[in-house]
PDB file of C-alpha atoms (C1' of nucleotides) in Angstrom:
ATOM      1  CA  MET A  27     101.057  45.916 -58.991  1.00 91.00           C
ATOM      2  CA  LYS A  28     100.256  49.596 -59.208  1.00 97.00           C
ATOM      3  CA  LEU A  29     101.505  52.693 -57.266  1.00 98.00           C
ATOM      4  CA  ILE A  30      99.007  55.202 -55.891  1.00 98.00           C
ATOM      5  CA  ASN A  31      99.458  57.506 -58.835  1.00 98.00           C
ATOM      6  CA  GLN A  32      98.350  54.822 -61.346  1.00 98.00           C
ATOM      7  CA  LEU A  33      95.495  53.964 -59.090  1.00 98.00           C
ATOM      8  CA  SER A  34      94.350  57.432 -59.078  1.00 98.00           C
ATOM      9  CA  LYS A  35      94.664  57.787 -62.879  1.00 98.00           C
ATOM     10  CA  GLU A  36      92.587  54.714 -63.483  1.00 97.00           C
ATOM     11  CA  THR A  37      89.836  55.666 -61.173  1.00 98.00           C
ATOM     12  CA  GLY A  38      89.843  59.356 -61.389  1.00 98.00           C
ATOM     13  CA  ILE A  39      89.858  59.426 -57.376  1.00 98.00           C
ATOM     14  CA  PRO A  40      92.490  62.044 -56.028  1.00 98.00           C
ATOM     15  CA  ILE A  41      95.568  60.415 -54.443  1.00 98.00           C
ATOM     16  CA  ALA A  42      94.676  62.218 -51.102  1.00 98.00           C
ATOM     17  CA  THR A  43      91.354  60.392 -51.124  1.00 98.00           C
ATOM     18  CA  ILE A  44      92.788  57.104 -51.765  1.00 98.00           C
ATOM     19  CA  ARG A  45      95.135  57.769 -48.957  1.00 98.00           C
ATOM     20  CA  PHE A  46      92.021  58.532 -46.871  1.00 98.00           C
ATOM     21  CA  TYR A  47      90.271  55.496 -47.946  1.00 98.00           C
ATOM     22  CA  GLU A  48      93.366  53.447 -47.037  1.00 98.00           C
ATOM     23  CA  LYS A  49      93.485  55.129 -43.485  1.00 98.00           C
ATOM     24  CA  SER A  50      89.811  54.282 -43.203  1.00 98.00           C
ATOM     25  CA  GLY A  51      90.444  50.599 -43.899  1.00 97.00           C
ATOM     26  CA  LEU A  52      88.513  50.387 -47.109  1.00 98.00           C
ATOM     27  CA  ILE A  53      91.520  49.492 -49.221  1.00 98.00           C
ATOM     28  CA  LYS A  54      95.082  48.169 -48.376  1.00 97.00           C
ATOM     29  CA  GLY A  55      98.386  48.382 -50.383  1.00 97.00           C
ATOM     30  CA  GLU A  56     101.425  46.326 -49.611  1.00 97.00           C
ATOM     31  CA  LYS A  57     105.239  46.904 -49.508  1.00 96.00           C
ATOM     32  CA  LYS A  58     106.918  45.030 -51.994  1.00 94.00           C
ATOM     33  CA  PRO A  59     108.989  42.278 -50.267  1.00 90.00           C
ATOM     34  CA  GLY A  60     112.618  42.726 -50.906  1.00 89.00           C
ATOM     35  CA  VAL A  61     112.493  46.422 -51.323  1.00 90.00           C
ATOM     36  CA  THR A  62     114.240  48.289 -48.522  1.00 91.00           C
ATOM     37  CA  THR A  63     115.051  51.560 -50.112  1.00 93.00           C
ATOM     38  CA  ASN A  64     111.628  52.937 -49.829  1.00 95.00           C
ATOM     39  CA  ASN A  65     108.254  52.325 -48.304  1.00 95.00           C
ATOM     40  CA  TYR A  66     106.059  52.649 -51.199  1.00 98.00           C
ATOM     41  CA  LEU A  67     102.801  50.838 -51.242  1.00 98.00           C
ATOM     42  CA  TYR A  68     101.651  48.649 -54.121  1.00 98.00           C
ATOM     43  CA  TYR A  69      98.121  47.861 -55.120  1.00 98.00           C
ATOM     44  CA  GLY A  70      96.590  44.955 -56.929  1.00 97.00           C
ATOM     45  CA  ASP A  71      93.535  44.866 -59.282  1.00 96.00           C
ATOM     46  CA  ASP A  72      91.195  44.078 -56.463  1.00 96.00           C
ATOM     47  CA  VAL A  73      91.952  47.708 -55.055  1.00 98.00           C
ATOM     48  CA  VAL A  74      90.731  49.067 -58.500  1.00 98.00           C
ATOM     49  CA  GLU A  75      87.592  47.003 -58.195  1.00 96.00           C
ATOM     50  CA  LYS A  76      86.993  48.275 -54.599  1.00 97.00           C
ATOM     51  CA  LEU A  77      87.674  51.810 -55.685  1.00 98.00           C
ATOM     52  CA  ARG A  78      85.104  51.584 -58.402  1.00 98.00           C
ATOM     53  CA  PHE A  79      82.590  49.947 -55.928  1.00 97.00           C
ATOM     54  CA  ILE A  80      83.294  52.837 -53.541  1.00 98.00           C
ATOM     55  CA  GLN A  81      82.446  55.393 -56.340  1.00 98.00           C
ATOM     56  CA  MET A  82      79.322  53.775 -57.189  1.00 98.00           C
ATOM     57  CA  ALA A  83      78.024  53.160 -53.739  1.00 98.00           C
ATOM     58  CA  LYS A  84      78.898  56.757 -52.599  1.00 98.00           C
ATOM     59  CA  ALA A  85      76.899  58.056 -55.788  1.00 97.00           C
ATOM     60  CA  VAL A  86      73.874  56.438 -54.458  1.00 98.00           C
ATOM     61  CA  GLY A  87      74.087  57.500 -50.935  1.00 97.00           C
ATOM     62  CA  PHE A  88      75.901  54.817 -48.970  1.00 98.00           C
ATOM     63  CA  THR A  89      78.394  55.994 -46.303  1.00 98.00           C
ATOM     64  CA  LEU A  90      81.886  54.826 -46.242  1.00 98.00           C
ATOM     65  CA  SER A  91      81.266  52.731 -43.035  1.00 97.00           C
ATOM     66  CA  GLU A  92      78.343  50.940 -44.914  1.00 97.00           C
ATOM     67  CA  ILE A  93      80.757  50.535 -47.858  1.00 98.00           C
ATOM     68  CA  LYS A  94      83.436  49.092 -45.563  1.00 97.00           C
ATOM     69  CA  GLU A  95      81.006  46.560 -44.261  1.00 96.00           C
ATOM     70  CA  VAL A  96      80.345  45.225 -47.627  1.00 96.00           C
ATOM     71  CA  ILE A  97      84.017  45.337 -48.648  1.00 96.00           C
ATOM     72  CA  ASP A  98      84.717  43.349 -45.542  1.00 95.00           C
ATOM     73  CA  ALA A  99      82.101  40.818 -46.190  1.00 93.00           C
ATOM     74  CA  TRP A 100      83.360  40.558 -49.841  1.00 91.00           C
ATOM     75  CA  TYR A 101      87.071  40.125 -49.121  1.00 87.00           C
ATOM     76  CA  LEU A 102      87.892  39.280 -45.755  1.00 80.00           C
ATOM     77  CA  LYS A 103      87.635  35.538 -45.248  1.00 72.00           C
ATOM     78  CA  LYS A 104      87.915  35.913 -41.589  1.00 75.00           C
ATOM     79  CA  ILE A 105      84.260  36.425 -40.585  1.00 84.00           C
ATOM     80  CA  SER A 106      81.800  33.537 -41.027  1.00 89.00           C
ATOM     81  CA  ARG A 107      80.070  32.724 -44.110  1.00 89.00           C
ATOM     82  CA  LYS A 108      76.680  33.363 -42.340  1.00 91.00           C
ATOM     83  CA  ALA A 109      77.919  36.725 -41.255  1.00 91.00           C
ATOM     84  CA  GLN A 110      79.128  37.585 -44.781  1.00 93.00           C
ATOM     85  CA  MET A 111      75.851  36.651 -46.303  1.00 94.00           C
ATOM     86  CA  ASP A 112      73.811  38.675 -43.732  1.00 94.00           C
ATOM     87  CA  VAL A 113      75.838  41.833 -44.589  1.00 95.00           C
ATOM     88  CA  LEU A 114      75.408  41.265 -48.404  1.00 96.00           C
ATOM     89  CA  GLU A 115      71.794  40.429 -48.311  1.00 96.00           C
ATOM     90  CA  LEU A 116      70.925  43.240 -46.197  1.00 97.00           C
ATOM     91  CA  LYS A 117      72.767  45.573 -48.711  1.00 97.00           C
ATOM     92  CA  LEU A 118      70.565  44.057 -51.444  1.00 98.00           C
ATOM     93  CA  VAL A 119      67.436  45.006 -49.743  1.00 97.00           C
ATOM     94  CA  GLN A 120      68.723  48.347 -49.179  1.00 98.00           C
ATOM     95  CA  ILE A 121      69.678  48.704 -52.584  1.00 98.00           C
ATOM     96  CA  GLU A 122      66.133  47.588 -53.876  1.00 98.00           C
ATOM     97  CA  GLU A 123      64.668  50.251 -51.627  1.00 97.00           C
ATOM     98  CA  LYS A 124      66.809  52.947 -52.987  1.00 98.00           C
ATOM     99  CA  ILE A 125      65.771  51.650 -56.589  1.00 98.00           C
ATOM    100  CA  GLN A 126      62.014  52.054 -55.596  1.00 98.00           C
ATOM    101  CA  GLU A 127      62.736  55.471 -54.162  1.00 97.00           C
ATOM    102  CA  LEU A 128      64.453  56.649 -57.296  1.00 98.00           C
ATOM    103  CA  LYS A 129      61.638  55.341 -59.406  1.00 98.00           C
ATOM    104  CA  ALA A 130      59.047  57.352 -57.176  1.00 97.00           C
ATOM    105  CA  MET A 131      61.112  60.293 -57.630  1.00 97.00           C
ATOM    106  CA  LYS A 132      61.252  59.878 -61.300  1.00 97.00           C
ATOM    107  CA  ARG A 133      57.430  59.598 -61.445  1.00 97.00           C
ATOM    108  CA  GLN A 134      57.010  62.715 -59.387  1.00 95.00           C
ATOM    109  CA  ILE A 135      59.517  64.729 -61.528  1.00 96.00           C
ATOM    110  CA  MET A 136      57.894  63.467 -64.739  1.00 96.00           C
ATOM    111  CA  THR A 137      54.456  64.487 -63.461  1.00 95.00           C
ATOM    112  CA  CYS A 138      55.905  67.928 -62.629  1.00 93.00           C
ATOM    113  CA  ILE A 139      57.427  68.213 -66.074  1.00 93.00           C
ATOM    114  CA  LYS A 140      54.017  67.346 -67.753  1.00 94.00           C
ATOM    115  CA  ASN A 141      52.286  70.126 -65.566  1.00 91.00           C
ATOM    116  CA  ILE A 142      54.910  72.661 -66.743  1.00 89.00           C
ATOM    117  CA  ALA A 143      54.555  71.702 -70.387  1.00 90.00           C
ATOM    118  CA  ALA A 144      50.901  71.893 -70.162  1.00 90.00           C
ATOM    119  CA  ARG A 145      50.889  75.586 -69.115  1.00 78.00           C
TER     120      ARG A 145
ATOM    121  CA  MET B  28      48.164  74.832 -41.499  1.00 91.00           C
ATOM    122  CA  LYS B  29      50.556  73.004 -39.241  1.00 97.00           C
ATOM    123  CA  LEU B  30      53.080  74.039 -36.658  1.00 98.00           C
ATOM    124  CA  ILE B  31      56.631  72.644 -36.799  1.00 98.00           C
ATOM    125  CA  ASN B  32      55.905  69.963 -34.161  1.00 98.00           C
ATOM    126  CA  GLN B  33      53.212  68.394 -36.403  1.00 98.00           C
ATOM    127  CA  LEU B  34      55.327  68.562 -39.451  1.00 98.00           C
ATOM    128  CA  SER B  35      57.987  66.651 -37.579  1.00 98.00           C
ATOM    129  CA  LYS B  36      55.735  63.925 -36.337  1.00 97.00           C
ATOM    130  CA  GLU B  37      54.162  63.384 -39.854  1.00 97.00           C
ATOM    131  CA  THR B  38      57.571  63.113 -41.444  1.00 98.00           C
ATOM    132  CA  GLY B  39      59.939  61.708 -38.638  1.00 97.00           C
ATOM    133  CA  ILE B  40      62.254  64.587 -39.371  1.00 98.00           C
ATOM    134  CA  PRO B  41      63.399  66.124 -36.058  1.00 98.00           C
ATOM    135  CA  ILE B  42      62.314  69.807 -35.515  1.00 98.00           C
ATOM    136  CA  ALA B  43      66.057  71.059 -35.321  1.00 98.00           C
ATOM    137  CA  THR B  44      66.499  69.610 -38.859  1.00 98.00           C
ATOM    138  CA  ILE B  45      63.295  71.125 -40.307  1.00 98.00           C
ATOM    139  CA  ARG B  46      64.454  74.441 -38.904  1.00 98.00           C
ATOM    140  CA  PHE B  47      67.872  73.878 -40.637  1.00 98.00           C
ATOM    141  CA  TYR B  48      66.097  73.042 -43.863  1.00 98.00           C
ATOM    142  CA  GLU B  49      63.996  76.286 -43.501  1.00 98.00           C
ATOM    143  CA  LYS B  50      67.241  78.328 -42.897  1.00 98.00           C
ATOM    144  CA  SER B  51      68.741  76.655 -45.996  1.00 98.00           C
ATOM    145  CA  GLY B  52      65.820  77.766 -48.094  1.00 97.00           C
ATOM    146  CA  LEU B  53      64.316  74.377 -48.897  1.00 98.00           C
ATOM    147  CA  ILE B  54      61.026  74.841 -47.225  1.00 98.00           C
ATOM    148  CA  LYS B  55      59.099  78.043 -45.864  1.00 97.00           C
ATOM    149  CA  GLY B  56      56.547  78.579 -43.166  1.00 97.00           C
ATOM    150  CA  GLU B  57      54.505  81.732 -42.883  1.00 97.00           C
ATOM    151  CA  LYS B  58      53.200  83.753 -39.998  1.00 96.00           C
ATOM    152  CA  LYS B  59      49.368  83.603 -39.686  1.00 94.00           C
ATOM    153  CA  PRO B  60      47.932  87.078 -40.732  1.00 90.00           C
ATOM    154  CA  GLY B  61      46.245  88.787 -37.905  1.00 88.00           C
ATOM    155  CA  VAL B  62      48.187  87.068 -35.114  1.00 89.00           C
ATOM    156  CA  THR B  63      50.311  89.578 -33.247  1.00 90.00           C
ATOM    157  CA  THR B  64      50.862  87.839 -29.947  1.00 93.00           C
ATOM    158  CA  ASN B  65      53.473  85.384 -31.292  1.00 95.00           C
ATOM    159  CA  ASN B  66      55.694  84.769 -34.373  1.00 94.00           C
ATOM    160  CA  TYR B  67      54.984  80.994 -34.813  1.00 98.00           C
ATOM    161  CA  LEU B  68      55.429  79.649 -38.436  1.00 98.00           C
ATOM    162  CA  TYR B  69      52.655  77.743 -40.076  1.00 98.00           C
ATOM    163  CA  TYR B  70      53.234  75.208 -42.795  1.00 98.00           C
ATOM    164  CA  GLY B  71      51.079  73.976 -45.595  1.00 97.00           C
ATOM    165  CA  ASP B  72      50.812  70.597 -47.050  1.00 96.00           C
ATOM    166  CA  ASP B  73      53.128  71.375 -49.878  1.00 96.00           C
ATOM    167  CA  VAL B  74      55.813  71.490 -47.107  1.00 98.00           C
ATOM    168  CA  VAL B  75      55.043  68.022 -46.009  1.00 98.00           C
ATOM    169  CA  GLU B  76      55.295  67.020 -49.755  1.00 96.00           C
ATOM    170  CA  LYS B  77      58.593  68.734 -49.917  1.00 97.00           C
ATOM    171  CA  LEU B  78      60.020  67.193 -46.730  1.00 98.00           C
ATOM    172  CA  ARG B  79      59.040  63.684 -47.946  1.00 98.00           C
ATOM    173  CA  PHE B  80      60.981  64.536 -51.267  1.00 97.00           C
ATOM    174  CA  ILE B  81      63.997  65.615 -49.341  1.00 98.00           C
ATOM    175  CA  GLN B  82      63.991  62.451 -47.397  1.00 98.00           C
ATOM    176  CA  MET B  83      63.848  60.227 -50.622  1.00 97.00           C
ATOM    177  CA  ALA B  84      66.508  62.440 -52.431  1.00 98.00           C
ATOM    178  CA  LYS B  85      68.937  62.359 -49.510  1.00 98.00           C
ATOM    179  CA  ALA B  86      68.654  58.571 -49.254  1.00 97.00           C
ATOM    180  CA  VAL B  87      69.735  58.116 -52.679  1.00 98.00           C
ATOM    181  CA  GLY B  88      72.694  60.558 -52.509  1.00 97.00           C
ATOM    182  CA  PHE B  89      71.498  63.965 -53.640  1.00 98.00           C
ATOM    183  CA  THR B  90      72.954  66.815 -51.677  1.00 98.00           C
ATOM    184  CA  LEU B  91      70.758  69.527 -50.200  1.00 98.00           C
ATOM    185  CA  SER B  92      71.906  72.078 -52.803  1.00 97.00           C
ATOM    186  CA  GLU B  93      70.858  69.694 -55.581  1.00 97.00           C
ATOM    187  CA  ILE B  94      67.375  68.971 -53.885  1.00 98.00           C
ATOM    188  CA  LYS B  95      67.039  72.956 -53.572  1.00 97.00           C
ATOM    189  CA  GLU B  96      67.411  73.246 -57.212  1.00 96.00           C
ATOM    190  CA  VAL B  97      64.591  70.803 -57.913  1.00 96.00           C
ATOM    191  CA  ILE B  98      62.253  72.151 -55.361  1.00 96.00           C
ATOM    192  CA  ASP B  99      62.856  75.551 -56.697  1.00 95.00           C
ATOM    193  CA  ALA B 100      62.164  74.500 -60.315  1.00 93.00           C
ATOM    194  CA  TRP B 101      59.023  72.724 -58.884  1.00 91.00           C
ATOM    195  CA  TYR B 102      57.601  75.397 -56.806  1.00 87.00           C
ATOM    196  CA  LEU B 103      58.979  78.680 -57.761  1.00 80.00           C
ATOM    197  CA  LYS B 104      57.154  80.149 -60.552  1.00 72.00           C
ATOM    198  CA  LYS B 105      59.802  82.956 -60.915  1.00 74.00           C
ATOM    199  CA  ILE B 106      62.246  81.190 -63.182  1.00 83.00           C
ATOM    200  CA  SER B 107      61.466  80.521 -66.807  1.00 88.00           C
ATOM    201  CA  ARG B 108      59.656  77.447 -68.060  1.00 89.00           C
ATOM    202  CA  LYS B 109      62.793  76.434 -69.919  1.00 91.00           C
ATOM    203  CA  ALA B 110      65.046  76.755 -66.983  1.00 91.00           C
ATOM    204  CA  GLN B 111      62.576  74.590 -64.884  1.00 93.00           C
ATOM    205  CA  MET B 112      62.439  71.976 -67.509  1.00 94.00           C
ATOM    206  CA  ASP B 113      66.251  71.945 -67.734  1.00 94.00           C
ATOM    207  CA  VAL B 114      66.728  71.463 -64.073  1.00 95.00           C
ATOM    208  CA  LEU B 115      64.081  68.661 -63.883  1.00 96.00           C
ATOM    209  CA  GLU B 116      65.207  66.848 -66.974  1.00 96.00           C
ATOM    210  CA  LEU B 117      68.815  66.782 -65.826  1.00 97.00           C
ATOM    211  CA  LYS B 118      67.629  65.351 -62.429  1.00 97.00           C
ATOM    212  CA  LEU B 119      65.723  62.622 -64.476  1.00 98.00           C
ATOM    213  CA  VAL B 120      68.985  61.665 -66.161  1.00 97.00           C
ATOM    214  CA  GLN B 121      70.829  61.565 -62.923  1.00 98.00           C
ATOM    215  CA  ILE B 122      68.115  59.410 -61.345  1.00 98.00           C
ATOM    216  CA  GLU B 123      68.454  57.049 -64.236  1.00 98.00           C
ATOM    217  CA  GLU B 124      72.179  56.932 -63.685  1.00 97.00           C
ATOM    218  CA  LYS B 125      71.699  56.069 -60.063  1.00 98.00           C
ATOM    219  CA  ILE B 126      69.196  53.244 -60.830  1.00 98.00           C
ATOM    220  CA  GLN B 127      71.690  51.803 -63.311  1.00 98.00           C
ATOM    221  CA  GLU B 128      74.520  52.015 -60.810  1.00 97.00           C
ATOM    222  CA  LEU B 129      72.339  50.409 -58.157  1.00 98.00           C
ATOM    223  CA  LYS B 130      71.552  47.635 -60.544  1.00 98.00           C
ATOM    224  CA  ALA B 131      75.303  47.173 -61.185  1.00 97.00           C
ATOM    225  CA  MET B 132      75.985  46.824 -57.512  1.00 97.00           C
ATOM    226  CA  LYS B 133      72.967  44.470 -57.125  1.00 97.00           C
ATOM    227  CA  ARG B 134      74.484  42.211 -59.807  1.00 96.00           C
ATOM    228  CA  GLN B 135      77.988  42.411 -58.177  1.00 95.00           C
ATOM    229  CA  ILE B 136      76.721  41.558 -54.630  1.00 95.00           C
ATOM    230  CA  MET B 137      74.423  38.698 -56.022  1.00 96.00           C
ATOM    231  CA  THR B 138      77.586  37.018 -57.701  1.00 95.00           C
ATOM    232  CA  CYS B 139      79.518  37.381 -54.530  1.00 92.00           C
ATOM    233  CA  ILE B 140      76.611  35.779 -52.519  1.00 93.00           C
ATOM    234  CA  LYS B 141      76.648  32.973 -55.050  1.00 94.00           C
ATOM    235  CA  ASN B 142      80.387  32.572 -54.748  1.00 91.00           C
ATOM    236  CA  ILE B 143      80.114  32.363 -50.929  1.00 89.00           C
ATOM    237  CA  ALA B 144      77.402  29.876 -51.091  1.00 90.00           C
ATOM    238  CA  ALA B 145      79.335  27.624 -53.487  1.00 90.00           C
ATOM    239  CA  ARG B 146      82.114  27.328 -51.041  1.00 77.00           C
TER     240      ARG B 146
ATOM    241  C1'  DA C  13      47.534  80.775 -11.990  1.00 58.46           C
ATOM    242  C1'  DT C  14      51.457  78.237 -12.380  1.00 58.46           C
ATOM    243  C1'  DA C  15      53.836  74.392 -14.254  1.00 58.46           C
ATOM    244  C1'  DA C  16      54.706  72.055 -18.466  1.00 58.46           C
ATOM    245  C1'  DA C  17      55.108  72.057 -23.225  1.00 58.46           C
ATOM    246  C1'  DG C  18      55.587  74.393 -27.565  1.00 58.46           C
ATOM    247  C1'  DT C  19      57.980  77.949 -30.461  1.00 58.46           C
ATOM    248  C1'  DA C  20      61.715  81.290 -32.184  1.00 58.46           C
ATOM    249  C1'  DT C  21      66.472  82.696 -32.541  1.00 58.46           C
ATOM    250  C1'  DG C  22      71.280  82.630 -32.218  1.00 58.46           C
ATOM    251  C1'  DT C  23      75.458  80.257 -31.315  1.00 58.46           C
ATOM    252  C1'  DA C  24      78.443  76.450 -30.656  1.00 58.46           C
ATOM    253  C1'  DG C  25      79.543  71.577 -31.248  1.00 58.46           C
ATOM    254  C1'  DT C  26      79.679  67.101 -33.838  1.00 58.46           C
ATOM    255  C1'  DA C  27      80.201  63.495 -37.621  1.00 58.46           C
ATOM    256  C1'  DT C  28      81.533  62.593 -42.154  1.00 58.46           C
ATOM    257  C1'  DA C  29      84.227  62.924 -45.888  1.00 58.46           C
ATOM    258  C1'  DC C  30      87.402  64.934 -47.716  1.00 58.46           C
ATOM    259  C1'  DT C  31      91.586  68.541 -48.930  1.00 58.46           C
ATOM    260  C1'  DT C  32      95.440  71.100 -48.114  1.00 58.46           C
ATOM    261  C1'  DC C  33      99.928  71.782 -46.066  1.00 58.46           C
ATOM    262  C1'  DA C  34     104.484  71.033 -44.311  1.00 58.46           C
ATOM    263  C1'  DT C  35     108.127  67.841 -44.101  1.00 58.46           C
ATOM    264  C1'  DA C  36     111.099  64.406 -45.635  1.00 58.46           C
ATOM    265  C1'  DC C  37     112.659  60.923 -48.351  1.00 58.46           C
ATOM    266  C1'  DT C  38     113.231  58.218 -53.215  1.00 58.46           C
ATOM    267  C1'  DT C  39     112.973  57.778 -57.826  1.00 58.46           C
ATOM    268  C1'  DT C  40     113.091  59.491 -62.489  1.00 58.46           C
ATOM    269  C1'  DT C  41     114.501  62.637 -65.906  1.00 58.46           C
ATOM    270  C1'  DC C  42     117.582  65.656 -68.429  1.00 58.46           C
TER     271       DC C  42
ATOM    272  C1'  DG D  21     124.367  64.981 -60.583  1.00 58.46           C
ATOM    273  C1'  DA D  22     121.002  68.287 -60.019  1.00 58.46           C
ATOM    274  C1'  DA D  23     116.233  69.303 -60.733  1.00 58.46           C
ATOM    275  C1'  DA D  24     111.667  67.495 -61.189  1.00 58.46           C
ATOM    276  C1'  DA D  25     108.289  64.293 -60.045  1.00 58.46           C
ATOM    277  C1'  DG D  26     106.624  60.860 -56.980  1.00 58.46           C
ATOM    278  C1'  DT D  27     105.631  58.754 -52.390  1.00 58.46           C
ATOM    279  C1'  DA D  28     104.794  58.665 -46.958  1.00 58.46           C
ATOM    280  C1'  DT D  29     103.302  60.785 -42.904  1.00 58.46           C
ATOM    281  C1'  DG D  30     101.076  63.701 -39.781  1.00 58.46           C
ATOM    282  C1'  DA D  31      98.343  67.516 -38.786  1.00 58.46           C
ATOM    283  C1'  DA D  32      95.455  71.182 -39.669  1.00 58.46           C
ATOM    284  C1'  DG D  33      91.698  72.982 -42.296  1.00 58.46           C
ATOM    285  C1'  DT D  34      87.182  72.980 -45.107  1.00 58.46           C
ATOM    286  C1'  DA D  35      82.244  71.704 -46.563  1.00 58.46           C
ATOM    287  C1'  DT D  36      78.092  69.558 -45.731  1.00 58.46           C
ATOM    288  C1'  DA D  37      74.459  68.247 -42.749  1.00 58.46           C
ATOM    289  C1'  DC D  38      73.008  68.123 -38.894  1.00 58.46           C
ATOM    290  C1'  DT D  39      72.480  68.417 -33.412  1.00 58.46           C
ATOM    291  C1'  DA D  40      72.582  70.496 -28.977  1.00 58.46           C
ATOM    292  C1'  DC D  41      72.409  74.306 -25.922  1.00 58.46           C
ATOM    293  C1'  DA D  42      70.897  78.736 -23.884  1.00 58.46           C
ATOM    294  C1'  DT D  43      67.663  82.134 -23.745  1.00 58.46           C
ATOM    295  C1'  DA D  44      63.163  84.054 -23.937  1.00 58.46           C
ATOM    296  C1'  DC D  45      58.633  84.259 -25.088  1.00 58.46           C
ATOM    297  C1'  DT D  46      53.909  81.964 -25.723  1.00 58.46           C
ATOM    298  C1'  DT D  47      50.355  78.516 -25.421  1.00 58.46           C
ATOM    299  C1'  DT D  48      48.238  74.686 -22.972  1.00 58.46           C
ATOM    300  C1'  DA D  49      47.138  71.800 -19.395  1.00 58.46           C
ATOM    301  C1'  DT D  50      45.874  70.961 -14.509  1.00 58.46           C
TER     302       DT D  50
END
DNA sequence: ATAAAGTATGTAGTATACTTCATACTTTTC
DNA sequence: GAAAAGTATGAAGTATACTACATACTTTAT
């Protein structure tokens, strides 16, 4: 069980940002049962996983609310299996679209580089 | 030569957003020489190209200032050939990174879908 | 020729995603 | 046991990327 400082060091995400993600409902720490002197929050390994996923997803242009949908489908067992599948399969489609867009950009830029080189 | 309305219709980007991009230096319209009654701006086909590029690049998480760098390297002949190449090659690397991240996310989500299906 | 639609300009407002600050308490270190 | 470092909370501030509004002028349609 990790405290927020360790979480930050493992992921490179600032503590303030992690707190912001927690407030936004993307991750959740828990109070250690039995500890009454403080109200420190502890985080499991799943939270590190989630934070890494957030980093990746943000880097490819997903918003926090889109990311939250995926994380909820992933970890919350509350919603129906079908609803979980729907969210995840939609994300797969969107990921595939982004890959295609990136490949198109790559081709464009490579053409441009060739033009510059041929001058 | 197109007016802003046509530009908007061809790309699906709102007029206000196109104006914002122009103010941000990503695209540029020109006054028709000889026309003195108005100050309407006209746009060439390169602007449509640029707007489509902006749409794609934004969809995969590039910021407007990153996009501006690429567009400048692309169209502005002012900067040195080497500087142009540097910008474009860096973008190629970043695009490749994003593709890898998307593929990693794809795998993760597919694993998750399999787990849900197997319940 | 007049109303409707288009264009330009400037300013203000909004949403997202942080980031900083102030305060207060707890734990660790020397 | 006192200072330094860590944690929690709430509120305010910032950056990016729009989005809407008000005004004024121009062009197009009827």
